[in-house]
Tab-separated table of N, CA, C and O in Angstrom:
chain	number	residue	atom	x	y	z
A	209	MET	N	-6.871	60.507	-37.761
A	209	MET	CA	-7.563	59.268	-37.249
A	209	MET	C	-6.698	57.821	-37.493
A	209	MET	O	-6.575	57.375	-36.303
A	210	GLU	N	-5.998	57.932	-38.399
A	210	GLU	CA	-4.830	56.904	-38.378
A	210	GLU	C	-3.971	56.654	-37.444
A	210	GLU	O	-3.452	55.711	-36.844
A	211	ASN	N	-3.465	58.146	-36.768
A	211	ASN	CA	-2.357	58.096	-36.015
A	211	ASN	C	-2.815	58.285	-34.672
A	211	ASN	O	-1.828	58.774	-33.723
A	212	GLY	N	-4.040	58.115	-34.218
A	212	GLY	CA	-4.250	58.447	-33.018
A	212	GLY	C	-3.786	57.201	-31.851
A	212	GLY	O	-3.022	56.367	-32.271
A	213	PRO	N	-3.787	57.696	-30.535
A	213	PRO	CA	-3.275	56.768	-29.713
A	213	PRO	C	-3.873	55.558	-29.464
A	213	PRO	O	-5.324	55.335	-29.678
A	214	GLY	N	-3.297	54.271	-29.616
A	214	GLY	CA	-3.900	52.984	-29.563
A	214	GLY	C	-4.446	52.569	-30.898
A	214	GLY	O	-5.131	51.461	-30.616
A	215	CYS	N	-4.539	53.287	-32.028
A	215	CYS	CA	-5.441	53.177	-33.266
A	215	CYS	C	-4.757	52.031	-33.965
A	215	CYS	O	-3.416	52.263	-34.256
A	216	ALA	N	-5.412	51.033	-34.469
A	216	ALA	CA	-5.185	49.886	-35.482
A	216	ALA	C	-5.368	50.084	-36.664
A	216	ALA	O	-7.109	50.333	-36.793
A	217	VAL	N	-5.012	50.497	-37.601
A	217	VAL	CA	-5.437	50.433	-39.289
A	217	VAL	C	-5.298	49.127	-39.602
A	217	VAL	O	-4.668	48.535	-39.849
A	218	ALA	N	-6.754	48.805	-40.132
A	218	ALA	CA	-6.896	47.967	-41.089
A	218	ALA	C	-7.180	48.208	-42.567
A	218	ALA	O	-8.218	48.819	-42.465
A	219	THR	N	-6.567	47.700	-43.626
A	219	THR	CA	-6.781	47.990	-44.903
A	219	THR	C	-7.828	46.695	-45.419
A	219	THR	O	-7.633	45.659	-45.179
A	220	ILE	N	-8.776	47.455	-45.825
A	220	ILE	CA	-9.795	46.607	-46.784
A	220	ILE	C	-9.513	46.358	-47.901
A	220	ILE	O	-9.516	47.132	-48.628
A	221	THR	N	-9.321	45.050	-48.221
A	221	THR	CA	-8.776	44.580	-49.443
A	221	THR	C	-10.210	44.467	-50.715
A	221	THR	O	-9.679	44.873	-51.705
A	222	ASP	N	-11.114	44.465	-50.261
A	222	ASP	CA	-12.261	44.516	-51.058
A	222	ASP	C	-13.008	45.794	-51.174
A	222	ASP	O	-13.830	46.207	-50.487
A	223	THR	N	-12.113	46.451	-52.244
A	223	THR	CA	-12.716	47.985	-51.941
A	223	THR	C	-14.020	48.420	-52.846
A	223	THR	O	-13.960	47.439	-53.883
A	224	PRO	N	-14.640	49.135	-52.686
A	224	PRO	CA	-15.612	49.558	-53.522
A	224	PRO	C	-15.212	50.116	-54.932
A	224	PRO	O	-14.218	50.645	-54.907
A	225	GLU	N	-16.003	50.289	-55.776
A	225	GLU	CA	-15.759	50.591	-57.229
A	225	GLU	C	-15.629	52.383	-57.110
A	225	GLU	O	-14.770	52.964	-57.733
A	226	TRP	N	-16.169	53.058	-56.106
A	226	TRP	CA	-16.121	54.338	-56.245
A	226	TRP	C	-14.834	54.917	-55.453
A	226	TRP	O	-14.510	56.191	-55.647
A	227	VAL	N	-14.046	54.011	-54.823
A	227	VAL	CA	-12.807	54.622	-54.165
A	227	VAL	C	-11.887	54.960	-55.360
A	227	VAL	O	-11.496	53.674	-55.978
A	228	PRO	N	-11.065	55.848	-55.627
A	228	PRO	CA	-9.959	56.208	-56.464
A	228	PRO	C	-8.985	55.169	-56.288
A	228	PRO	O	-8.688	54.714	-55.094
A	229	GLU	N	-8.200	54.837	-57.408
A	229	GLU	CA	-7.137	53.856	-57.290
A	229	GLU	C	-5.922	54.447	-56.426
A	229	GLU	O	-5.242	53.623	-55.821
A	230	ASP	N	-5.595	55.802	-56.271
A	230	ASP	CA	-4.562	56.148	-55.393
A	230	ASP	C	-5.085	56.221	-53.938
A	230	ASP	O	-4.112	56.988	-53.317
A	231	HIS	N	-5.976	55.967	-53.647
A	231	HIS	CA	-6.382	56.123	-52.101
A	231	HIS	C	-6.792	54.511	-51.517
A	231	HIS	O	-6.864	53.729	-52.390
A	232	ARG	N	-6.395	54.620	-50.147
A	232	ARG	CA	-6.682	53.229	-49.482
A	232	ARG	C	-8.032	53.344	-48.870
A	232	ARG	O	-8.538	54.375	-48.453
A	233	TYR	N	-8.811	52.314	-48.854
A	233	TYR	CA	-10.045	52.107	-48.162
A	233	TYR	C	-9.559	51.434	-46.830
A	233	TYR	O	-9.149	50.150	-46.770
A	234	ILE	N	-9.588	52.023	-45.517
A	234	ILE	CA	-9.094	51.431	-44.539
A	234	ILE	C	-10.257	51.507	-43.250
A	234	ILE	O	-11.292	52.014	-43.601
A	235	TYR	N	-10.020	50.920	-42.396
A	235	TYR	CA	-10.949	50.671	-41.207
A	235	TYR	C	-9.997	50.870	-40.040
A	235	TYR	O	-9.080	50.254	-40.073
A	236	ILE	N	-10.457	51.824	-39.079
A	236	ILE	CA	-9.718	52.121	-38.001
A	236	ILE	C	-10.448	51.579	-36.532
A	236	ILE	O	-11.540	51.714	-36.620
A	237	ARG	N	-10.017	50.815	-35.879
A	237	ARG	CA	-10.164	50.385	-34.494
A	237	ARG	C	-9.440	50.580	-33.515
A	237	ARG	O	-8.131	50.461	-33.439
A	238	GLY	N	-9.934	50.254	-32.250
A	238	GLY	CA	-9.146	50.086	-31.087
A	238	GLY	C	-8.504	51.648	-30.403
A	238	GLY	O	-7.674	51.413	-29.718
A	239	CYS	N	-8.898	52.674	-31.026
A	239	CYS	CA	-8.471	53.635	-30.330
A	239	CYS	C	-8.870	54.276	-28.975
A	239	CYS	O	-10.029	53.699	-28.783
A	240	LEU	N	-7.700	54.760	-28.292
A	240	LEU	CA	-8.040	54.818	-26.822
A	240	LEU	C	-9.143	56.094	-26.934
A	240	LEU	O	-9.855	56.102	-25.966
A	241	LEU	N	-8.711	57.182	-27.628
A	241	LEU	CA	-9.283	58.311	-27.802
A	241	LEU	C	-9.905	58.548	-29.263
A	241	LEU	O	-9.169	58.271	-30.128
A	242	GLU	N	-11.229	58.983	-29.350
A	242	GLU	CA	-11.739	59.348	-30.763
A	242	GLU	C	-11.016	60.422	-31.029
A	242	GLU	O	-10.618	61.556	-30.340
A	243	TYR	N	-10.608	60.878	-32.329
A	243	TYR	CA	-9.877	62.061	-32.887
A	243	TYR	C	-10.572	63.229	-32.460
A	243	TYR	O	-10.092	64.547	-32.518
A	244	GLN	N	-11.946	63.472	-32.457
A	244	GLN	CA	-12.797	64.450	-32.130
A	244	GLN	C	-12.023	65.037	-30.757
A	244	GLN	O	-12.120	66.264	-30.456
A	245	TYR	N	-12.211	64.085	-29.752
A	245	TYR	CA	-11.853	64.532	-28.501
A	245	TYR	C	-10.198	64.979	-28.451
A	245	TYR	O	-10.109	65.845	-27.617
A	246	ILE	N	-9.355	64.377	-29.183
A	246	ILE	CA	-8.031	64.888	-29.320
A	246	ILE	C	-8.000	66.410	-29.960
A	246	ILE	O	-7.342	67.398	-29.300
A	247	GLU	N	-8.723	66.567	-30.974
A	247	GLU	CA	-8.921	67.825	-31.439
A	247	GLU	C	-9.368	68.770	-30.579
A	247	GLU	O	-8.924	70.046	-30.473
A	248	VAL	N	-10.471	68.854	-29.498
A	248	VAL	CA	-10.889	69.337	-28.840
A	248	VAL	C	-9.948	69.622	-27.713
A	248	VAL	O	-9.697	70.846	-27.064
A	249	ALA	N	-9.254	68.892	-27.142
A	249	ALA	CA	-8.245	68.831	-26.075
A	249	ALA	C	-6.983	69.989	-26.736
A	249	ALA	O	-6.520	70.785	-25.895
A	250	HIS	N	-6.819	69.758	-27.791
A	250	HIS	CA	-5.582	70.246	-28.391
A	250	HIS	C	-6.025	71.799	-28.731
A	250	HIS	O	-5.376	72.791	-28.107
A	251	SER	N	-7.295	72.174	-29.008
A	251	SER	CA	-7.731	73.483	-29.357
A	251	SER	C	-7.762	74.327	-27.912
A	251	SER	O	-7.464	75.424	-27.694
A	252	SER	N	-8.307	73.375	-27.064
A	252	SER	CA	-8.453	73.893	-25.535
A	252	SER	C	-7.039	74.257	-25.025
A	252	SER	O	-7.098	75.484	-24.362
A	253	LEU	N	-6.290	73.493	-24.981
A	253	LEU	CA	-4.944	73.786	-24.563
A	253	LEU	C	-4.299	75.199	-25.187
A	253	LEU	O	-3.890	75.814	-24.418
A	254	GLN	N	-4.462	75.467	-26.501
A	254	GLN	CA	-4.194	76.393	-27.379
A	254	GLN	C	-4.792	77.633	-26.684
A	254	GLN	O	-4.012	78.962	-26.529
A	255	VAL	N	-6.090	77.627	-26.380
A	255	VAL	CA	-6.866	78.771	-25.983
A	255	VAL	C	-6.501	79.079	-24.522
A	255	VAL	O	-6.043	80.392	-24.228
A	256	ILE	N	-6.025	78.204	-23.582
A	256	ILE	CA	-5.638	78.412	-22.527
A	256	ILE	C	-4.250	78.795	-22.330
A	256	ILE	O	-3.980	80.037	-21.664
A	257	LEU	N	-3.260	78.499	-23.367
A	257	LEU	CA	-2.094	79.012	-23.325
A	257	LEU	C	-2.082	80.553	-23.886
A	257	LEU	O	-1.380	81.320	-23.314
A	258	ALA	N	-2.853	80.745	-24.700
A	258	ALA	CA	-3.165	82.183	-25.463
A	258	ALA	C	-3.460	82.988	-24.174
A	258	ALA	O	-2.926	84.316	-24.044
A	259	LEU	N	-4.427	82.661	-23.343
A	259	LEU	CA	-5.046	83.458	-22.067
A	259	LEU	C	-3.827	83.743	-21.239
A	259	LEU	O	-3.797	85.014	-20.704
A	260	LEU	N	-3.224	82.748	-20.840
A	260	LEU	CA	-2.071	82.954	-20.210
A	260	LEU	C	-1.184	83.766	-20.471
A	260	LEU	O	-0.532	84.486	-19.828
A	261	GLY	N	-0.881	83.780	-21.829
A	261	GLY	CA	0.341	84.738	-22.480
A	261	GLY	C	-0.251	85.961	-22.308
A	261	GLY	O	0.483	87.171	-22.170
A	262	PHE	N	-1.396	86.268	-22.794
A	262	PHE	CA	-2.244	87.662	-22.639
A	262	PHE	C	-1.849	88.267	-21.235
A	262	PHE	O	-1.621	89.395	-21.090
A	263	VAL	N	-2.499	87.442	-20.143
A	263	VAL	CA	-2.400	87.937	-18.908
A	263	VAL	C	-0.944	88.259	-18.350
A	263	VAL	O	-0.674	89.331	-17.898
A	264	TYR	N	0.146	87.477	-18.827
A	264	TYR	CA	1.465	87.900	-18.479
A	264	TYR	C	1.977	89.074	-19.208
A	264	TYR	O	2.613	89.630	-18.636
A	265	ALA	N	1.582	89.391	-20.519
A	265	ALA	CA	1.917	90.320	-21.246
A	265	ALA	C	1.384	91.545	-20.431
A	265	ALA	O	2.034	92.795	-20.355
A	266	CYS	N	0.257	91.488	-19.899
A	266	CYS	CA	-0.327	92.531	-19.322
A	266	CYS	C	0.448	92.864	-18.033
A	266	CYS	O	0.583	94.246	-17.789
A	267	TYR	N	0.765	91.897	-17.402
A	267	TYR	CA	1.436	92.071	-16.158
A	267	TYR	C	2.871	92.745	-16.474
A	267	TYR	O	3.176	93.676	-15.641
A	268	VAL	N	3.564	92.296	-17.354
A	268	VAL	CA	4.950	92.807	-17.717
A	268	VAL	C	4.762	94.346	-18.155
A	268	VAL	O	5.483	95.276	-17.903
A	269	ILE	N	3.820	94.603	-18.950
A	269	ILE	CA	3.577	96.091	-19.365
A	269	ILE	C	3.251	96.849	-18.105
A	269	ILE	O	3.774	97.871	-18.126
A	270	LYS	N	2.614	96.434	-16.874
A	270	LYS	CA	2.120	97.154	-15.713
A	270	LYS	C	3.516	97.572	-15.031
A	270	LYS	O	3.955	98.380	-14.712
A	271	ILE	N	4.528	96.280	-14.938
A	271	ILE	CA	5.402	96.508	-14.342
A	271	ILE	C	6.617	97.429	-15.020
A	271	ILE	O	6.983	98.200	-14.461
A	272	VAL	N	6.649	97.610	-16.510
A	272	VAL	CA	7.458	98.282	-17.085
A	272	VAL	C	6.936	99.712	-16.829
A	272	VAL	O	7.825	100.640	-16.570
A	273	ALA	N	5.599	100.038	-17.088
A	273	ALA	CA	5.205	101.281	-16.916
A	273	ALA	C	5.760	101.787	-15.528
A	273	ALA	O	5.818	103.233	-15.164
A	274	GLU	N	5.476	100.979	-14.303
A	274	GLU	CA	5.930	101.481	-13.019
A	274	GLU	C	7.152	101.840	-13.120
A	274	GLU	O	7.340	102.641	-12.251
A	275	GLU	N	8.014	101.304	-13.369
A	275	GLU	CA	9.432	101.244	-13.377
A	275	GLU	C	9.774	102.757	-14.231
A	275	GLU	O	10.656	103.129	-13.662
A	276	GLU	N	9.035	103.121	-15.253
A	276	GLU	CA	9.573	104.397	-15.855
A	276	GLU	C	9.194	105.454	-14.995
A	276	GLU	O	9.752	106.355	-15.255
A	277	ASP	N	7.941	105.557	-14.470
A	277	ASP	CA	7.584	106.534	-13.636
A	277	ASP	C	8.353	106.641	-12.365
A	277	ASP	O	8.608	107.843	-11.912
A	278	SER	N	9.195	105.707	-11.938
A	278	SER	CA	10.028	105.892	-10.883
A	278	SER	C	11.449	106.098	-11.193
A	278	SER	O	12.304	106.206	-10.277
A	279	PHE	N	11.729	106.232	-12.401
A	279	PHE	CA	13.179	106.376	-12.900
A	279	PHE	C	13.614	107.773	-12.539
A	279	PHE	O	13.117	108.861	-12.603
A	280	ASP	N	14.792	107.978	-11.847
A	280	ASP	CA	15.275	109.488	-11.593
A	280	ASP	C	16.543	109.705	-12.511
A	280	ASP	O	17.409	109.128	-12.494
A	281	PHE	N	16.285	110.958	-13.072
A	281	PHE	CA	17.182	111.403	-14.050
A	281	PHE	C	18.288	111.913	-13.440
A	281	PHE	O	18.211	111.988	-12.068
A	282	ILE	N	19.438	112.051	-13.871
A	282	ILE	CA	20.857	112.831	-13.316
A	282	ILE	C	20.409	114.071	-12.757
A	282	ILE	O	19.711	114.928	-13.446
A	283	GLY	N	20.565	114.397	-11.345
A	283	GLY	CA	20.105	115.603	-10.864
A	283	GLY	C	18.894	115.826	-10.196
A	283	GLY	O	18.469	116.392	-9.418
A	284	GLY	N	18.044	114.695	-10.435
A	284	GLY	CA	16.557	114.354	-9.699
A	284	GLY	C	15.802	115.271	-10.391
A	284	GLY	O	16.033	116.098	-11.292
A	285	PHE	N	14.480	115.158	-9.653
A	285	PHE	CA	13.330	116.158	-9.956
A	285	PHE	C	13.405	117.150	-9.033
A	285	PHE	O	13.836	116.979	-7.800
A	286	ASP	N	12.923	118.368	-9.300
A	286	ASP	CA	12.556	119.485	-8.526
A	286	ASP	C	11.275	119.207	-8.284
A	286	ASP	O	10.406	118.602	-8.490
A	287	SER	N	10.869	120.204	-7.073
A	287	SER	CA	9.411	120.023	-6.766
A	287	SER	C	8.395	120.622	-7.543
A	287	SER	O	7.426	120.472	-7.375
A	288	TYR	N	9.002	121.283	-8.644
A	288	TYR	CA	7.784	122.094	-9.313
A	288	TYR	C	7.777	121.230	-10.713
A	288	TYR	O	7.053	121.485	-11.509
A	289	GLY	N	8.340	119.819	-10.790
A	289	GLY	CA	8.078	119.465	-11.929
A	289	GLY	C	9.637	119.444	-12.938
A	289	GLY	O	10.196	120.157	-12.268
A	290	TYR	N	9.625	118.537	-13.757
A	290	TYR	CA	10.753	118.505	-14.769
A	290	TYR	C	10.861	119.694	-15.421
A	290	TYR	O	9.801	120.007	-16.205
A	291	GLN	N	11.958	120.338	-15.575
A	291	GLN	CA	12.244	121.390	-16.397
A	291	GLN	C	13.383	121.169	-17.300
A	291	GLN	O	14.427	120.881	-16.596
A	292	GLY	N	13.436	121.254	-18.463
A	292	GLY	CA	14.639	120.965	-19.305
A	292	GLY	C	15.584	121.903	-19.192
A	292	GLY	O	15.513	122.957	-18.644
A	293	PRO	N	16.779	121.634	-19.751
A	293	PRO	CA	17.972	122.393	-19.614
A	293	PRO	C	17.451	123.809	-20.329
A	293	PRO	O	17.032	124.001	-21.314
A	294	GLN	N	17.915	124.941	-19.670
A	294	GLN	CA	18.223	126.202	-20.244
A	294	GLN	C	18.810	126.438	-21.476
A	294	GLN	O	20.281	125.961	-21.214
A	295	LYS	N	18.530	126.900	-22.538
A	295	LYS	CA	19.258	127.248	-23.620
A	295	LYS	C	20.131	128.617	-23.331
A	295	LYS	O	19.635	129.487	-23.166
A	296	THR	N	21.379	128.506	-23.229
A	296	THR	CA	22.377	129.482	-23.037
A	296	THR	C	23.273	129.918	-24.511
A	296	THR	O	23.481	128.774	-24.975
A	297	SER	N	22.958	130.732	-24.901
A	297	SER	CA	23.623	131.171	-26.096
A	297	SER	C	24.715	132.428	-25.901
A	297	SER	O	24.265	133.395	-25.569
A	298	HIS	N	25.845	132.309	-26.604
A	298	HIS	CA	26.841	133.471	-26.597
A	298	HIS	C	26.606	134.199	-27.713
A	298	HIS	O	27.195	135.430	-27.565
A	299	LEU	N	25.911	133.874	-28.673
A	299	LEU	CA	25.655	134.753	-29.754
A	299	LEU	C	24.329	135.580	-29.872
A	299	LEU	O	23.253	135.215	-29.207
A	300	GLN	N	24.389	136.872	-30.066
A	300	GLN	CA	23.340	137.749	-30.070
A	300	GLN	C	22.739	137.674	-31.668
A	300	GLN	O	23.329	137.902	-32.449
A	301	LEU	N	21.250	137.324	-31.682
A	301	LEU	CA	20.905	137.424	-32.865
A	301	LEU	C	20.478	138.711	-33.380
A	301	LEU	O	20.089	139.558	-32.447
A	302	GLN	N	20.993	139.030	-34.628
A	302	GLN	CA	20.614	140.756	-35.229
A	302	GLN	C	19.489	140.466	-36.161
A	302	GLN	O	19.584	139.384	-37.110
A	303	PRO	N	18.480	141.360	-36.521
A	303	PRO	CA	17.642	141.242	-37.712
A	303	PRO	C	18.425	141.397	-39.137
A	303	PRO	O	19.517	142.392	-39.049
A	304	MET	N	18.038	140.741	-40.118
A	304	MET	CA	18.887	140.675	-41.158
A	304	MET	C	17.846	141.546	-42.293
A	304	MET	O	16.771	141.196	-42.436
A	305	TYR	N	18.602	142.531	-42.708
A	305	TYR	CA	17.789	143.366	-43.846
A	305	TYR	C	18.247	143.115	-45.179
A	305	TYR	O	19.545	142.840	-45.532
A	306	MET	N	17.192	142.928	-46.145
A	306	MET	CA	17.718	142.460	-47.455
A	306	MET	C	17.364	143.463	-48.550
A	306	MET	O	16.191	144.173	-48.501
A	307	SER	N	18.152	143.922	-49.290
A	307	SER	CA	17.995	144.927	-50.191
A	307	SER	C	17.234	144.534	-51.634
A	307	SER	O	17.786	143.389	-52.028
A	308	LYS	N	16.669	145.103	-52.142
A	308	LYS	CA	15.966	144.902	-53.492
A	308	LYS	C	16.675	145.103	-54.500
A	308	LYS	O	17.422	145.958	-54.976
């Protein structure tokens, strides 16, 4: 409340007995906007920015997902879908027998 736009803080010298010694008893006047309106505007701006950030994040995810689908691997895709490289081995596997 003290730091609002146009606010003038006036310290009241004749403080009541219930005010602790380490606190000031002040009167605020001349504010352009009350602090409640400033708080509402501030939180509204945060909500709007959060929604815009969410919408932008969804857009970026959509763009990235579309780019991944159109990526052409080396050699391209054949008409039957992607088939991984065939495993070619020059070694022939033989069964192994263990004696007791």
